[in-house]
PDB file of C-alpha atoms in Angstrom:
ATOM      1  CA  MET Q   5     104.592  97.966 100.031  1.00 90.00           C
ATOM      2  CA  VAL Q   6     101.097  99.511 100.171  1.00 93.00           C
ATOM      3  CA  GLU Q   7     100.137  97.429  97.148  1.00 92.00           C
ATOM      4  CA  ALA Q   8     101.173  94.243  98.977  1.00 93.00           C
ATOM      5  CA  VAL Q   9      99.146  95.270 102.045  1.00 94.00           C
ATOM      6  CA  ALA Q  10      96.068  96.043  99.930  1.00 94.00           C
ATOM      7  CA  ARG Q  11      96.369  92.849  97.893  1.00 93.00           C
ATOM      8  CA  PHE Q  12      96.782  90.645 100.988  1.00 94.00           C
ATOM      9  CA  ARG Q  13      93.814  92.245 102.729  1.00 93.00           C
ATOM     10  CA  ALA Q  14      91.628  91.828  99.625  1.00 92.00           C
ATOM     11  CA  GLU Q  15      92.594  88.170  99.262  1.00 94.00           C
ATOM     12  CA  HIS Q  16      92.409  87.153 102.934  1.00 95.00           C
ATOM     13  CA  GLY Q  17      90.014  89.616 104.586  1.00 95.00           C
ATOM     14  CA  TYR Q  18      92.487  90.684 107.273  1.00 95.00           C
ATOM     15  CA  PRO Q  19      95.757  92.668 107.366  1.00 95.00           C
ATOM     16  CA  PRO Q  20      99.074  90.928 106.672  1.00 96.00           C
ATOM     17  CA  SER Q  21     101.776  90.185 109.207  1.00 95.00           C
ATOM     18  CA  ILE Q  22     105.331  91.299 108.584  1.00 94.00           C
ATOM     19  CA  ARG Q  23     106.209  87.721 107.621  1.00 95.00           C
ATOM     20  CA  ASP Q  24     103.266  87.616 105.169  1.00 96.00           C
ATOM     21  CA  LEU Q  25     104.624  90.770 103.523  1.00 96.00           C
ATOM     22  CA  GLN Q  26     108.139  89.309 103.456  1.00 96.00           C
ATOM     23  CA  LYS Q  27     106.880  86.297 101.515  1.00 95.00           C
ATOM     24  CA  ALA Q  28     104.657  88.358  99.208  1.00 92.00           C
ATOM     25  CA  ALA Q  29     107.418  90.806  98.312  1.00 90.00           C
ATOM     26  CA  GLY Q  30     110.214  88.236  98.180  1.00 92.00           C
ATOM     27  CA  PHE Q  31     112.423  90.005 100.717  1.00 93.00           C
ATOM     28  CA  SER Q  32     115.166  88.015 102.442  1.00 92.00           C
ATOM     29  CA  SER Q  33     114.371  89.238 105.954  1.00 94.00           C
ATOM     30  CA  THR Q  34     111.584  90.724 108.021  1.00 94.00           C
ATOM     31  CA  SER Q  35     113.820  93.671 108.955  1.00 96.00           C
ATOM     32  CA  VAL Q  36     113.615  94.929 105.360  1.00 95.00           C
ATOM     33  CA  VAL Q  37     109.811  94.785 105.563  1.00 95.00           C
ATOM     34  CA  ALA Q  38     109.812  96.566 108.927  1.00 93.00           C
ATOM     35  CA  SER Q  39     112.012  99.313 107.475  1.00 95.00           C
ATOM     36  CA  ARG Q  40     109.727  99.761 104.456  1.00 95.00           C
ATOM     37  CA  LEU Q  41     106.656  99.843 106.722  1.00 95.00           C
ATOM     38  CA  ARG Q  42     108.250 102.562 108.872  1.00 95.00           C
ATOM     39  CA  ALA Q  43     108.913 104.587 105.715  1.00 96.00           C
ATOM     40  CA  CYS Q  44     105.286 104.137 104.602  1.00 96.00           C
ATOM     41  CA  GLU Q  45     104.121 105.182 108.056  1.00 96.00           C
ATOM     42  CA  ARG Q  46     106.292 108.333 107.974  1.00 97.00           C
ATOM     43  CA  ALA Q  47     104.912 109.124 104.503  1.00 96.00           C
ATOM     44  CA  GLY Q  48     101.352 108.894 105.826  1.00 96.00           C
ATOM     45  CA  LEU Q  49     100.431 105.857 103.715  1.00 96.00           C
ATOM     46  CA  ILE Q  50      99.753 103.453 106.587  1.00 96.00           C
ATOM     47  CA  VAL Q  51      98.911 103.514 110.283  1.00 96.00           C
ATOM     48  CA  ARG Q  52     100.098 100.762 112.623  1.00 95.00           C
ATOM     49  CA  GLU Q  53      99.129  99.971 116.194  1.00 92.00           C
ATOM     50  CA  ALA Q  54     102.175  99.385 118.391  1.00 89.00           C
ATOM     51  CA  ARG Q  55     102.785  95.842 119.635  1.00 88.00           C
ATOM     52  CA  VAL Q  56      99.794  94.401 117.768  1.00 89.00           C
ATOM     53  CA  SER Q  57     100.286  91.829 115.024  1.00 87.00           C
ATOM     54  CA  ARG Q  58      98.380  92.424 111.788  1.00 92.00           C
ATOM     55  CA  ALA Q  59      97.532  96.008 112.770  1.00 92.00           C
ATOM     56  CA  ILE Q  60      98.404  97.684 109.456  1.00 95.00           C
ATOM     57  CA  THR Q  61      95.750 100.034 108.085  1.00 94.00           C
ATOM     58  CA  LEU Q  62      96.049 101.930 104.818  1.00 95.00           C
ATOM     59  CA  THR Q  63      95.252 105.638 105.050  1.00 95.00           C
ATOM     60  CA  ALA Q  64      93.242 107.380 102.323  1.00 95.00           C
ATOM     61  CA  ALA Q  65      96.539 108.286 100.621  1.00 94.00           C
ATOM     62  CA  GLY Q  66      97.744 104.687 100.947  1.00 94.00           C
ATOM     63  CA  ARG Q  67      94.526 103.313  99.454  1.00 93.00           C
ATOM     64  CA  ALA Q  68      94.793 105.743  96.532  1.00 92.00           C
ATOM     65  CA  LEU Q  69      98.416 104.757  95.861  1.00 92.00           C
ATOM     66  CA  ALA Q  70      97.578 101.044  96.109  1.00 90.00           C
ATOM     67  CA  ALA Q  71      94.665 101.485  93.698  1.00 90.00           C
ATOM     68  CA  LEU Q  72      96.954 103.166  91.164  1.00 88.00           C
ATOM     69  CA  ALA Q  73      99.531 100.398  91.513  1.00 82.00           C
ATOM     70  CA  LEU Q  74      96.924  97.651  91.200  1.00 80.00           C
ATOM     71  CA  GLU Q  75      95.432  99.254  88.068  1.00 81.00           C
ATOM     72  CA  GLY Q  76      98.807  99.065  86.363  1.00 73.00           C
ATOM     73  CA  GLU Q  77      99.287  95.284  86.707  1.00 60.00           C
ATOM     74  CA  PRO Q  78     101.741  93.690  86.795  1.00 51.00           C
ATOM     75  CA  ALA Q  79     103.467  95.684  89.493  1.00 44.00           C
ATOM     76  CA  SER Q  80     105.988  94.661  92.105  1.00 45.00           C
ATOM     77  CA  ALA Q  81     105.044  94.400  95.767  1.00 43.00           C
ATOM     78  CA  ASP Q  82     107.678  96.854  96.949  1.00 46.00           C
ATOM     79  CA  ASP Q  83     107.194 100.466  97.914  1.00 45.00           C
ATOM     80  CA  GLY Q  84     106.647 101.689  94.380  1.00 46.00           C
ATOM     81  CA  ARG Q  85     110.184 102.752  93.599  1.00 44.00           C
ATOM     82  CA  PRO Q  86     111.283 101.940  90.034  1.00 39.00           C
ATOM     83  CA  GLU Q  87     113.318  98.807  89.604  1.00 39.00           C
ATOM     84  CA  HIS Q  88     116.961  99.168  88.622  1.00 35.00           C
ATOM     85  CA  ALA Q  89     117.785  98.229  85.067  1.00 36.00           C
ATOM     86  CA  ALA Q  90     120.313  95.441  84.671  1.00 33.00           C
TER      87      ALA Q  90
END
């Protein structure tokens, strides 16, 4: 998820909305994105301002994780967990 936030901000110059992240990550609903963002917030990877759209800021730890993910292209836009093998 932090990779998707970093990529969107780099491409557009402003933070993504939850719907932007839903589209970027290919999730079926915004509730999945909201859940992942809460997990990132609890992990100290992002900071969000309550009741403000596009108020997602990567912390130093979040920026470092996003940089690692972006270096290893191609990477998925989820929260960094390994994908399940089929």
